[in-house]
Short mmCIF file of C-alpha atoms in Angstrom, two decimals:
data_model
loop_
_atom_site.label_atom_id
_atom_site.label_comp_id
_atom_site.label_asym_id
_atom_site.label_seq_id
_atom_site.Cartn_x
_atom_site.Cartn_y
_atom_site.Cartn_z
CA MET A 258 74.84 -155.52 67.63
CA ASN A 259 72.25 -157.25 64.71
CA ILE A 260 72.63 -155.22 62.04
CA PHE A 261 69.20 -156.86 61.10
CA LYS A 262 65.40 -154.93 61.82
CA THR A 263 63.29 -158.27 63.34
CA SER A 264 65.02 -160.70 62.32
CA LYS A 265 67.37 -163.78 62.86
CA THR A 266 70.88 -164.55 61.64
CA LYS A 267 72.66 -167.65 60.64
CA GLU A 268 76.39 -168.56 60.42
CA THR A 269 77.64 -170.55 56.87
CA VAL A 270 80.68 -172.31 56.91
CA LEU A 271 82.41 -171.16 53.15
CA SER A 272 85.48 -172.93 51.99
CA ASN A 273 89.14 -170.66 52.25
CA GLY A 274 88.10 -169.95 55.96
CA TRP A 275 85.02 -167.69 55.28
CA THR A 276 81.47 -167.56 56.83
CA LEU A 277 78.44 -165.98 55.42
CA VAL A 278 76.13 -164.26 57.86
CA ALA A 279 72.29 -163.42 56.40
CA HIS A 280 68.90 -164.14 57.58
CA GLU A 281 67.71 -167.01 58.39
CA SER A 282 65.81 -167.54 56.31
CA LEU A 283 67.86 -167.74 53.11
CA SER A 284 69.78 -171.08 52.03
CA VAL A 285 73.43 -171.44 50.59
CA TYR A 286 73.81 -174.62 48.01
CA VAL A 287 77.29 -174.99 46.89
CA SER A 288 78.13 -175.62 43.28
CA ILE A 289 79.17 -178.75 42.31
CA ASP A 290 81.75 -178.55 40.03
CA ASN A 291 83.62 -175.83 41.96
CA PRO A 292 83.90 -175.80 45.66
CA ASN A 293 84.49 -172.71 46.17
CA LYS A 294 81.10 -171.24 44.52
CA PHE A 295 78.39 -170.53 46.78
CA CYS A 296 74.83 -169.69 45.63
CA VAL A 297 72.48 -168.13 47.95
CA HIS A 298 68.37 -167.90 47.40
CA ASP A 299 66.20 -166.40 49.01
CA TRP A 300 63.14 -167.12 51.16
CA ASP A 301 60.70 -166.96 47.74
CA ASP A 302 63.71 -169.33 46.48
CA ASP A 303 65.35 -167.04 44.28
CA GLN A 304 69.17 -166.48 43.40
CA THR A 305 69.80 -163.31 45.13
CA LEU A 306 73.80 -164.60 45.07
CA THR A 307 76.62 -165.98 44.14
CA LEU A 308 79.68 -166.07 45.89
CA ILE A 309 82.33 -167.36 44.82
CA THR A 310 86.00 -167.71 47.61
CA GLU A 311 89.52 -167.29 47.13
CA GLU A 312 92.03 -167.90 49.96
CA ASP A 313 92.65 -164.14 49.85
CA SER A 314 89.87 -162.56 48.07
CA PHE A 315 86.40 -163.10 47.53
CA GLU A 316 84.58 -162.73 43.78
CA VAL A 317 80.55 -161.54 43.65
CA PRO A 318 79.30 -162.41 39.91
CA CYS A 319 76.12 -162.00 40.46
CA THR A 320 73.91 -160.78 42.91
CA ARG A 321 70.00 -160.12 41.85
CA TYR A 322 67.44 -156.92 43.29
CA ASN A 323 70.72 -154.91 44.21
CA SER A 324 71.52 -156.81 46.94
CA LYS A 325 74.30 -154.87 50.03
CA TYR A 326 76.03 -156.44 51.55
CA LYS A 327 79.50 -156.73 53.91
CA VAL A 328 82.58 -157.37 54.39
CA ASN A 329 84.92 -158.06 56.91
CA LEU A 330 88.80 -158.69 56.09
CA SER A 331 89.95 -159.30 58.56
CA ASN A 332 88.03 -161.23 60.00
CA ARG A 333 86.17 -163.59 56.69
CA THR A 334 83.18 -162.58 56.90
CA PHE A 335 80.58 -161.80 54.19
CA THR A 336 77.61 -160.61 55.73
CA LEU A 337 74.16 -159.95 53.06
CA LEU A 338 72.60 -157.59 54.02
CA CYS A 339 68.84 -158.29 52.81
CA GLU A 340 65.39 -159.69 55.15
CA PRO A 341 62.04 -160.72 53.79
CA ASP A 342 59.66 -157.25 54.03
CA GLU A 343 57.09 -156.73 56.80
CA GLU A 344 53.85 -157.72 55.73
#
């Protein structure tokens, strides 16, 4: 089931067995200092979310624009629930 209205998603493998599912226009960057810290940028290249993965948990220390997400702990999937506005 595609939870996104009209768009395609992509999966990005993160550290510690986690996977990020997000709209195909988002970009994911890994920190130079911490290979478990990721920054997600949106289609306008604005920082949307910071995510830190650990073996048995994750942390979201920063979000912008009321970013919404869903986490499936059984398969370690983090789904970012935002997509570009239709114009």
